[in-house]
PDB file of C-alpha atoms in Angstrom:
ATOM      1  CA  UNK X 774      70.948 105.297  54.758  1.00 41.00           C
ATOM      2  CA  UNK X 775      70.890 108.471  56.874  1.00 43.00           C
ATOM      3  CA  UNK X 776      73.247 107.274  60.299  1.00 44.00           C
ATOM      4  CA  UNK X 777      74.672 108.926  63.024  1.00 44.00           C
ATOM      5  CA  UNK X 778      77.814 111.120  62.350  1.00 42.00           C
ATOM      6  CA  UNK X 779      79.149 110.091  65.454  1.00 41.00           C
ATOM      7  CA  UNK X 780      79.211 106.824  63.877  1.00 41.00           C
ATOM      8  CA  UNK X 781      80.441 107.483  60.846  1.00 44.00           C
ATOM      9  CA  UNK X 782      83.822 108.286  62.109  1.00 44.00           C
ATOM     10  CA  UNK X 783      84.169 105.397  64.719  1.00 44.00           C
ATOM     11  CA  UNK X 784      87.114 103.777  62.404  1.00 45.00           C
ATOM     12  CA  UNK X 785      89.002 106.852  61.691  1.00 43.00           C
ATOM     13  CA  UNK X 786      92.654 107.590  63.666  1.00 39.00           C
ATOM     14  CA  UNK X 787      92.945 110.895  65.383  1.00 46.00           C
ATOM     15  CA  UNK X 788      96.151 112.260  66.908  1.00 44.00           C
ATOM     16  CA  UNK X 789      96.000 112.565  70.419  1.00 45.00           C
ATOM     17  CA  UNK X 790      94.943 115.435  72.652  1.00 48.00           C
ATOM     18  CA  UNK X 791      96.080 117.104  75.851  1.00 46.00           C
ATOM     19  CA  UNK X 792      94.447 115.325  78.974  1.00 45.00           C
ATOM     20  CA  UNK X 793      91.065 117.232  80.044  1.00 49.00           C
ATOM     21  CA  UNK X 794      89.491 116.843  83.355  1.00 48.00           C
ATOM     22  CA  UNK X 795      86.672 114.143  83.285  1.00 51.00           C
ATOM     23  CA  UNK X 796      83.280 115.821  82.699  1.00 51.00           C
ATOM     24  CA  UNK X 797      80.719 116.286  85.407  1.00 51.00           C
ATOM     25  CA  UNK X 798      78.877 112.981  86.057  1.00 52.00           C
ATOM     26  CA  UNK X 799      75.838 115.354  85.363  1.00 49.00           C
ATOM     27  CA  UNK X 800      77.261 116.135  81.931  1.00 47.00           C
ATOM     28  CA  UNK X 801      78.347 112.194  81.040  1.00 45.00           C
ATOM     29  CA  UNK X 802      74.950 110.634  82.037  1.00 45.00           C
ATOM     30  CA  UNK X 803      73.414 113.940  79.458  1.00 47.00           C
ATOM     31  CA  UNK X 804      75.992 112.683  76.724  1.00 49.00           C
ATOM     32  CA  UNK X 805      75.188 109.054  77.219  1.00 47.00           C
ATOM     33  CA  UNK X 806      71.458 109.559  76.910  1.00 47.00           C
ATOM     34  CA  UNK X 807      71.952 111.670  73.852  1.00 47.00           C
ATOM     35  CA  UNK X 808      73.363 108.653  72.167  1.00 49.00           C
ATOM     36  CA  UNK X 809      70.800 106.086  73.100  1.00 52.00           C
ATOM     37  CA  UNK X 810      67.713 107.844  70.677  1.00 50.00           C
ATOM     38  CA  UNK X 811      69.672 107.003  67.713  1.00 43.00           C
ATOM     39  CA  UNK X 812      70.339 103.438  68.911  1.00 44.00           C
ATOM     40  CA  UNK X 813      66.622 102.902  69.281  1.00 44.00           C
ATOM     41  CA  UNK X 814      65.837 104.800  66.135  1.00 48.00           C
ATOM     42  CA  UNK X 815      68.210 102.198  64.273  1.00 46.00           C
ATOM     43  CA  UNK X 816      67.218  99.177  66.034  1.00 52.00           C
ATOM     44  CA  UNK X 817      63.494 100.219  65.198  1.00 52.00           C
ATOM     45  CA  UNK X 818      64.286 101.236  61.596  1.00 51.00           C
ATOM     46  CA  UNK X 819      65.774  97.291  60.990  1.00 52.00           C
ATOM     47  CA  UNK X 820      62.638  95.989  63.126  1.00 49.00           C
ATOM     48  CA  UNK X 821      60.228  97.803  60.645  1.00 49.00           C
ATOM     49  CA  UNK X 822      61.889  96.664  57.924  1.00 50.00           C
ATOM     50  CA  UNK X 823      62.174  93.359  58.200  1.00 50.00           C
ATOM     51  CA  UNK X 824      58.459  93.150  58.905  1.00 48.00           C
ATOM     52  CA  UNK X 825      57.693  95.615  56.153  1.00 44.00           C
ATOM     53  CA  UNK X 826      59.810  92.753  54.040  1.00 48.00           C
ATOM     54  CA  UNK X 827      58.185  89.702  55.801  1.00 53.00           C
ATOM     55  CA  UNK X 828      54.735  91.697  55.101  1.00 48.00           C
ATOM     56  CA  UNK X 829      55.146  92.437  51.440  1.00 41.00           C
ATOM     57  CA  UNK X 830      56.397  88.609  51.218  1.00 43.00           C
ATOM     58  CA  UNK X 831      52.938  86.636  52.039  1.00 42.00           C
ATOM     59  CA  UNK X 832      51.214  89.372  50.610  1.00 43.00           C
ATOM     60  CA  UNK X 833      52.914  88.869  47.323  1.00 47.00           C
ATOM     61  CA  UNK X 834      52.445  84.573  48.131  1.00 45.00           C
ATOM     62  CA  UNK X 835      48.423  85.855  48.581  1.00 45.00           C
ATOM     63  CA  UNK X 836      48.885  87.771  45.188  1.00 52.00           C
ATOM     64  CA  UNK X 837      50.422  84.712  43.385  1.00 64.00           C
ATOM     65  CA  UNK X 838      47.547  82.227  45.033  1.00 80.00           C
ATOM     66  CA  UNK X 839      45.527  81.201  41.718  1.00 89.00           C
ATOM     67  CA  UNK X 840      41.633  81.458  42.488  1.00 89.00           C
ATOM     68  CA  UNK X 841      39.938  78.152  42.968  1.00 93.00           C
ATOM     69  CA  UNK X 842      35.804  77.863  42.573  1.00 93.00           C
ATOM     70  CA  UNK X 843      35.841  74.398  42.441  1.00 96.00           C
ATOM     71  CA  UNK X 844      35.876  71.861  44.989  1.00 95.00           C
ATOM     72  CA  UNK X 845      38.116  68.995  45.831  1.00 95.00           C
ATOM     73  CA  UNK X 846      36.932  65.526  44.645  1.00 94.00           C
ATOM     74  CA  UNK X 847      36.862  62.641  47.160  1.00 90.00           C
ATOM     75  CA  UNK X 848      36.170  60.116  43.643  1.00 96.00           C
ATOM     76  CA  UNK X 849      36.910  61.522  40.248  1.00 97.00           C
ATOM     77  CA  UNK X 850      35.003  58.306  38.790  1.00 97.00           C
ATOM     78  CA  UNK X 851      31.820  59.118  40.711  1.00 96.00           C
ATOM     79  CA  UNK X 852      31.888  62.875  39.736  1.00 97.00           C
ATOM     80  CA  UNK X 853      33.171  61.848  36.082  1.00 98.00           C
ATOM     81  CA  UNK X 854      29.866  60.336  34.184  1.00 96.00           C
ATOM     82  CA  UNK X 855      31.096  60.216  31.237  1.00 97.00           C
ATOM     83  CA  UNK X 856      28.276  59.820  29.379  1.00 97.00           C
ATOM     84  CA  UNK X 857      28.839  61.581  25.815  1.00 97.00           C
ATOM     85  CA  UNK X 858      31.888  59.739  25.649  1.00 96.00           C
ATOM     86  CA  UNK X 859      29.911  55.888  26.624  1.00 95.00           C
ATOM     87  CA  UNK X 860      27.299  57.010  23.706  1.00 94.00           C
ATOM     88  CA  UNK X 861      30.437  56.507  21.196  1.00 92.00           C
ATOM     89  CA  UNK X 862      32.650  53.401  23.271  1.00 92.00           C
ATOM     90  CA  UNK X 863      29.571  51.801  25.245  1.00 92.00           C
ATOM     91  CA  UNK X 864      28.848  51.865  29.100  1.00 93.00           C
ATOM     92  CA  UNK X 865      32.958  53.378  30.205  1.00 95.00           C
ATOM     93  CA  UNK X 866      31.511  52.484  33.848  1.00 94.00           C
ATOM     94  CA  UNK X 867      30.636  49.046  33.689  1.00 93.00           C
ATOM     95  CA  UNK X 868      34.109  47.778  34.027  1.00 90.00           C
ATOM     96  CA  UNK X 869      36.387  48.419  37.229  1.00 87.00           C
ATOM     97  CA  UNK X 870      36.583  52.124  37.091  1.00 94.00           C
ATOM     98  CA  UNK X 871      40.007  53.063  38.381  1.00 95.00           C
ATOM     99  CA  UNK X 872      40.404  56.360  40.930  1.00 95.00           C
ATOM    100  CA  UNK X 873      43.642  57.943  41.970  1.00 94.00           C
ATOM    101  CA  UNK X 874      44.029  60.557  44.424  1.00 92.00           C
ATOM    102  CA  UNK X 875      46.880  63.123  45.627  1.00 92.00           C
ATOM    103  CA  UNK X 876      46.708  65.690  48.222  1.00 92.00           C
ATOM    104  CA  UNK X 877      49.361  67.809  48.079  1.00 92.00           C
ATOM    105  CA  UNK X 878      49.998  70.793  49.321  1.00 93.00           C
ATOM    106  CA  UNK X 879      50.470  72.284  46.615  1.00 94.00           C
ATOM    107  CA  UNK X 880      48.485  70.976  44.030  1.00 95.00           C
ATOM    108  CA  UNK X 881      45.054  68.634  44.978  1.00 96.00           C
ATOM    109  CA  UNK X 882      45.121  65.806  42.209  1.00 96.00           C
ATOM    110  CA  UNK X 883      42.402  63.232  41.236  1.00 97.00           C
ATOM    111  CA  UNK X 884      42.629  61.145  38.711  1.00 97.00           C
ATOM    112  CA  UNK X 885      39.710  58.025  36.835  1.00 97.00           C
ATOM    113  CA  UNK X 886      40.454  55.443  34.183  1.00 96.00           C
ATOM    114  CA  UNK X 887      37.813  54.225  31.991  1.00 96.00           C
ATOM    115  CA  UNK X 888      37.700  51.286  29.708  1.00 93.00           C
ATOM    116  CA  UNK X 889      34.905  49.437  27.296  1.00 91.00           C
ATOM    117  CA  UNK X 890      36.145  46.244  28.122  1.00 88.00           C
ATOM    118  CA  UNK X 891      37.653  43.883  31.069  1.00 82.00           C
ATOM    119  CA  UNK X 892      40.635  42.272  29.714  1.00 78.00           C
ATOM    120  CA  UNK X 893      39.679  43.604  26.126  1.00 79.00           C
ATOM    121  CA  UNK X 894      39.497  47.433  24.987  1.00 83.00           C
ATOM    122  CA  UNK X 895      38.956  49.243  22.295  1.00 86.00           C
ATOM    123  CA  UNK X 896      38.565  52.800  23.790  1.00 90.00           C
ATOM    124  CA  UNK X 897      40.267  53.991  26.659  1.00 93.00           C
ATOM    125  CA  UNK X 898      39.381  57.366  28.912  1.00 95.00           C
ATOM    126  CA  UNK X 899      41.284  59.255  31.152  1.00 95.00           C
ATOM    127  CA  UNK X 900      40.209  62.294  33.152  1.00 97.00           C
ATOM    128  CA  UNK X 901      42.434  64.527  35.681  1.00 96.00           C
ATOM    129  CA  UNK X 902      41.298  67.289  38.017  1.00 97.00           C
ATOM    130  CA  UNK X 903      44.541  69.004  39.195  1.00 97.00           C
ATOM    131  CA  UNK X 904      43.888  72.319  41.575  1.00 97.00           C
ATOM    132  CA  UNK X 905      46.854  74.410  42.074  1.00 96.00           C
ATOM    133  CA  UNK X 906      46.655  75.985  45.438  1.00 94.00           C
ATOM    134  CA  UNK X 907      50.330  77.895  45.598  1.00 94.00           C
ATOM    135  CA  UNK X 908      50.695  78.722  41.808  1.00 94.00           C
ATOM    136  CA  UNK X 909      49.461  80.480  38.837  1.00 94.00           C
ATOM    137  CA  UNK X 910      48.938  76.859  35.996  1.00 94.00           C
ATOM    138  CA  UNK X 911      48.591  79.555  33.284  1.00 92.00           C
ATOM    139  CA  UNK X 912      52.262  79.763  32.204  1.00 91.00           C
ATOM    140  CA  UNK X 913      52.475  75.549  31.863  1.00 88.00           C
ATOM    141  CA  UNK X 914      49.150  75.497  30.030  1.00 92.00           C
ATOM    142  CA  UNK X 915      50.276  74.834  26.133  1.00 86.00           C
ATOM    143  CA  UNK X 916      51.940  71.797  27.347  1.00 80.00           C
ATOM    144  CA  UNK X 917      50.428  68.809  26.845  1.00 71.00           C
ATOM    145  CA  UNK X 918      50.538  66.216  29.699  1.00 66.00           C
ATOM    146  CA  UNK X 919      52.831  63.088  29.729  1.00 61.00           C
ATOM    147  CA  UNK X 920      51.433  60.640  32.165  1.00 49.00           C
ATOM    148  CA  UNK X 921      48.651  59.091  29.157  1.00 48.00           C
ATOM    149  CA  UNK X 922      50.765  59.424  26.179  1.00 52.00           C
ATOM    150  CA  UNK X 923      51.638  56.298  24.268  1.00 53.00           C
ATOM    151  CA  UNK X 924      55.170  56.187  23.581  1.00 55.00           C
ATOM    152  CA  UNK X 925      56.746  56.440  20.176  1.00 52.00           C
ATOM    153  CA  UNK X 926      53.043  58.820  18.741  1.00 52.00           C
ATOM    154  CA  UNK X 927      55.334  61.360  17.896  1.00 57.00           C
ATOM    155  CA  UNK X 928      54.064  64.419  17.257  1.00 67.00           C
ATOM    156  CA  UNK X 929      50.621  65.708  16.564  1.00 76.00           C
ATOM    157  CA  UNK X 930      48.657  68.560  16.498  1.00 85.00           C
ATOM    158  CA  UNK X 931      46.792  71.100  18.632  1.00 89.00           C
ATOM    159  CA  UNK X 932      43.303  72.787  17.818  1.00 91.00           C
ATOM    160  CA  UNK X 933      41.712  75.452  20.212  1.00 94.00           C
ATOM    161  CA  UNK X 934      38.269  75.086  21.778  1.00 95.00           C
ATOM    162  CA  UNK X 935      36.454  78.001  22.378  1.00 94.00           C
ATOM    163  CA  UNK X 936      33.915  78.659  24.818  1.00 95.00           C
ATOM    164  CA  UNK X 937      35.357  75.897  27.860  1.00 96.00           C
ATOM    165  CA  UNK X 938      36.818  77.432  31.006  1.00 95.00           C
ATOM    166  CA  UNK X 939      39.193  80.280  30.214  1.00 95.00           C
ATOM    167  CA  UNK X 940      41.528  78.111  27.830  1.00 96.00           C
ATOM    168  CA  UNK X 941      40.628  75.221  26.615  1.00 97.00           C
ATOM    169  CA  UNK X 942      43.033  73.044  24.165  1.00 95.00           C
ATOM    170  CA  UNK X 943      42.754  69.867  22.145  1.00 93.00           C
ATOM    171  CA  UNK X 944      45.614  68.050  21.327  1.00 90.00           C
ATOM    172  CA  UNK X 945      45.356  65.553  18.732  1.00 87.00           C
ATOM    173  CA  UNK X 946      47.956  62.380  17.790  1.00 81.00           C
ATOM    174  CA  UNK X 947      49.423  61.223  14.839  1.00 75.00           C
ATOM    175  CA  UNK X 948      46.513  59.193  13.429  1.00 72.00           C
ATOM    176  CA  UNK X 949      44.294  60.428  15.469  1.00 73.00           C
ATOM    177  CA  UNK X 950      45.360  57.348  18.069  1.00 77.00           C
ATOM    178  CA  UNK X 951      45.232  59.394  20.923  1.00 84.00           C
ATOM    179  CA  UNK X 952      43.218  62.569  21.751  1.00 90.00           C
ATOM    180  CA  UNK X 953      43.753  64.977  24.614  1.00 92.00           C
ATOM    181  CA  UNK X 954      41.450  68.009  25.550  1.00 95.00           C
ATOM    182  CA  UNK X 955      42.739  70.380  28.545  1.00 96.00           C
ATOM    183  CA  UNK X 956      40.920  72.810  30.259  1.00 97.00           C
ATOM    184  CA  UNK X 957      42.080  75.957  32.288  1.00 97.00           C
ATOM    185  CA  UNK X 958      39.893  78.078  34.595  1.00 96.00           C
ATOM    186  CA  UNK X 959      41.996  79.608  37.216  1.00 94.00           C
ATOM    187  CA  UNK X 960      44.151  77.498  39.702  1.00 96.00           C
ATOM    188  CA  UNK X 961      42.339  74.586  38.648  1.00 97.00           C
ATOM    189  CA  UNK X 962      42.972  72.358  34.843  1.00 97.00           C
ATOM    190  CA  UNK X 963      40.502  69.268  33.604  1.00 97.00           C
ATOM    191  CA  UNK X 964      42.145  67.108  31.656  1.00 96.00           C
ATOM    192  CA  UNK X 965      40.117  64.393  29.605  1.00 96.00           C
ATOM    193  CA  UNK X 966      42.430  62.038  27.303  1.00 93.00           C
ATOM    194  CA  UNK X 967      41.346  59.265  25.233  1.00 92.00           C
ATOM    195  CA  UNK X 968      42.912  56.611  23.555  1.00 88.00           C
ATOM    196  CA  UNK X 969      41.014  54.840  20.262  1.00 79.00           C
ATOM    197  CA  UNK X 970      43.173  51.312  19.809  1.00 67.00           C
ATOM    198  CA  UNK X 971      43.349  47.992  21.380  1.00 54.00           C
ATOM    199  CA  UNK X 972      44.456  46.083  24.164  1.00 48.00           C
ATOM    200  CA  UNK X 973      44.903  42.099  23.370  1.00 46.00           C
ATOM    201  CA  UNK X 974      43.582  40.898  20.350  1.00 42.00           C
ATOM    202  CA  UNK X 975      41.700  43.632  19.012  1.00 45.00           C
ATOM    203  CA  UNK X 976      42.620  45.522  16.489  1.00 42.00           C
ATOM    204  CA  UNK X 977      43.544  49.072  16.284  1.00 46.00           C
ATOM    205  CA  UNK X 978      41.652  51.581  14.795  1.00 49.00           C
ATOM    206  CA  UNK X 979      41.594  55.539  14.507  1.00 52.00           C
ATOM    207  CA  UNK X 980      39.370  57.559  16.201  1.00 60.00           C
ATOM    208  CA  UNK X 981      36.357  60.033  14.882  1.00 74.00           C
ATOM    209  CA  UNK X 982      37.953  63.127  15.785  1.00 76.00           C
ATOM    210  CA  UNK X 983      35.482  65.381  15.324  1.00 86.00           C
ATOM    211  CA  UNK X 984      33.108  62.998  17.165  1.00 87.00           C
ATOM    212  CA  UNK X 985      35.169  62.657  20.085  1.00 86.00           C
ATOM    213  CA  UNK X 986      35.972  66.426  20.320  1.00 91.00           C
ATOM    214  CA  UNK X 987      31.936  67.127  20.611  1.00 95.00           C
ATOM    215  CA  UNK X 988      31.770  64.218  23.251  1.00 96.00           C
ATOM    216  CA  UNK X 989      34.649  65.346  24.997  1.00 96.00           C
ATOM    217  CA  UNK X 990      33.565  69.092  25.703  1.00 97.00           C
ATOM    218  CA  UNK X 991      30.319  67.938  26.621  1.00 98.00           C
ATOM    219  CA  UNK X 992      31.605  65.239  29.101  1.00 98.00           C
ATOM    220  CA  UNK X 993      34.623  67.981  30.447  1.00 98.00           C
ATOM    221  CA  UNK X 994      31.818  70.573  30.988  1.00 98.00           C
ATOM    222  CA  UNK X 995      29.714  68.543  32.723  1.00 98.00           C
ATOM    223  CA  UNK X 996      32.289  67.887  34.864  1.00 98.00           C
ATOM    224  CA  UNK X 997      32.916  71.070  35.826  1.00 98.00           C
ATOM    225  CA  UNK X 998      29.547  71.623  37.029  1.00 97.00           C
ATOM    226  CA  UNK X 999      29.426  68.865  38.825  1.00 97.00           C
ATOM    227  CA  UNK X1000      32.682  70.689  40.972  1.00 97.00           C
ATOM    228  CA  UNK X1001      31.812  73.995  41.413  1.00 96.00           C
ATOM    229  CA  UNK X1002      31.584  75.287  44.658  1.00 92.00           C
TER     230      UNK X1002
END
């Protein structure tokens, strides 16, 4: 930082001098002025800067932003048909759909729940429209999400789907129980999870992966449509 070599030696200690007669008041006011450029030219300097930094700031928050082209949904099971997926489990819409929203600021959530039976299922669906508004989803993609996994699956595997969004990833369970298909395409990730097994007295039994995977894709994209701006 370039500064102002009067300044520079304000702390130093100089031995003292023989007594001069006080300058003209001509010659103090000339002195006094001559200071008051580089005070301005500092205080500006700090002034630019800090909106220089403030500046580069929300453009960097406009950088980081994650493009959205789809719009908010005010019910996920209305927008959600489902129907590749009710050609395998029967009507998924027949029995007290179940919608979930969250506006956030950050991210704007909806969620439906989908069964083939009222007290009794055999085939459980889950979809999730998440748009991230404030940050990139990309780096949080590969994992799979939490909030519909059975406890005690274990692990399972994960299969790539091409030709869905920008990413698109299916993640299987141990038995094929449980079967998860994500979707990324920008700021904004489709989930779609289903869950072969019963509720009650039915009994369990494993789902047709390959099936499911055609059903799900075709559901998930049909979705998407149905969202875009």
């Amino acid at each position: 930082m370039i500064s102002d070599p009067e300044l520079d030696g304000a702390g130093e200690t100089r031995p003292a001098q023989p007594a001069e007669e006080p300058p003209p008041r001509g010659g103090a006011a000339a002195g006094a002025g001559a200071r008051r450029p580089w005070l301005w030219a500092l205080g500006g300097a700090a002034l630019a800067s800090a909106l220089w930094a403030g500046g580069l700031y929300a453009f960097g928050e406009r950088l980081a932003a994650p493009q959205l082209s789809y719009r908010a949904t005010q019910n996920l099971c209305l927008d959600f048909e489902a129907r590749a997926l009710s050609r395998i489990a029967g009507d998924l819409h027949r029995y007290r759909p179940m919608n979930r929203e969250n506006d956030h600021p950050a991210v704007r959530g909806a969620g439906c729940a989908l069964q083939n039976g009222e007290s009794v299922s055999t085939f459980t669906v889950r979809a999730q429209v998440d748009l991230h508004r404030k940050t990139d989803p990309g780096p949080e993609f590969d994992v799979p999400s939490s909030a519909w996994t059975p406890a005690g699956t274990g692990a399972g595997r994960v299969e790539e789907v091409r030709g869905l969004g920008e990413r698109a990833l299916l993640f299987v369970g141990p038995r094929d129980m449980w079967v998860e298909l994500k979707v990324l395409h920008g700021g904004a990730v489709f989930t779609v999870t289903v869950t072969a097994g019963g509720t009650g007295s039915e009994p369990t039994t494993p789902a047709d992966t390959a099936a499911l995977r055609s059903a799900m894709v075709e559901d998930a994209r049909d979705l998407m449509t149905a969202l875009k701006k």
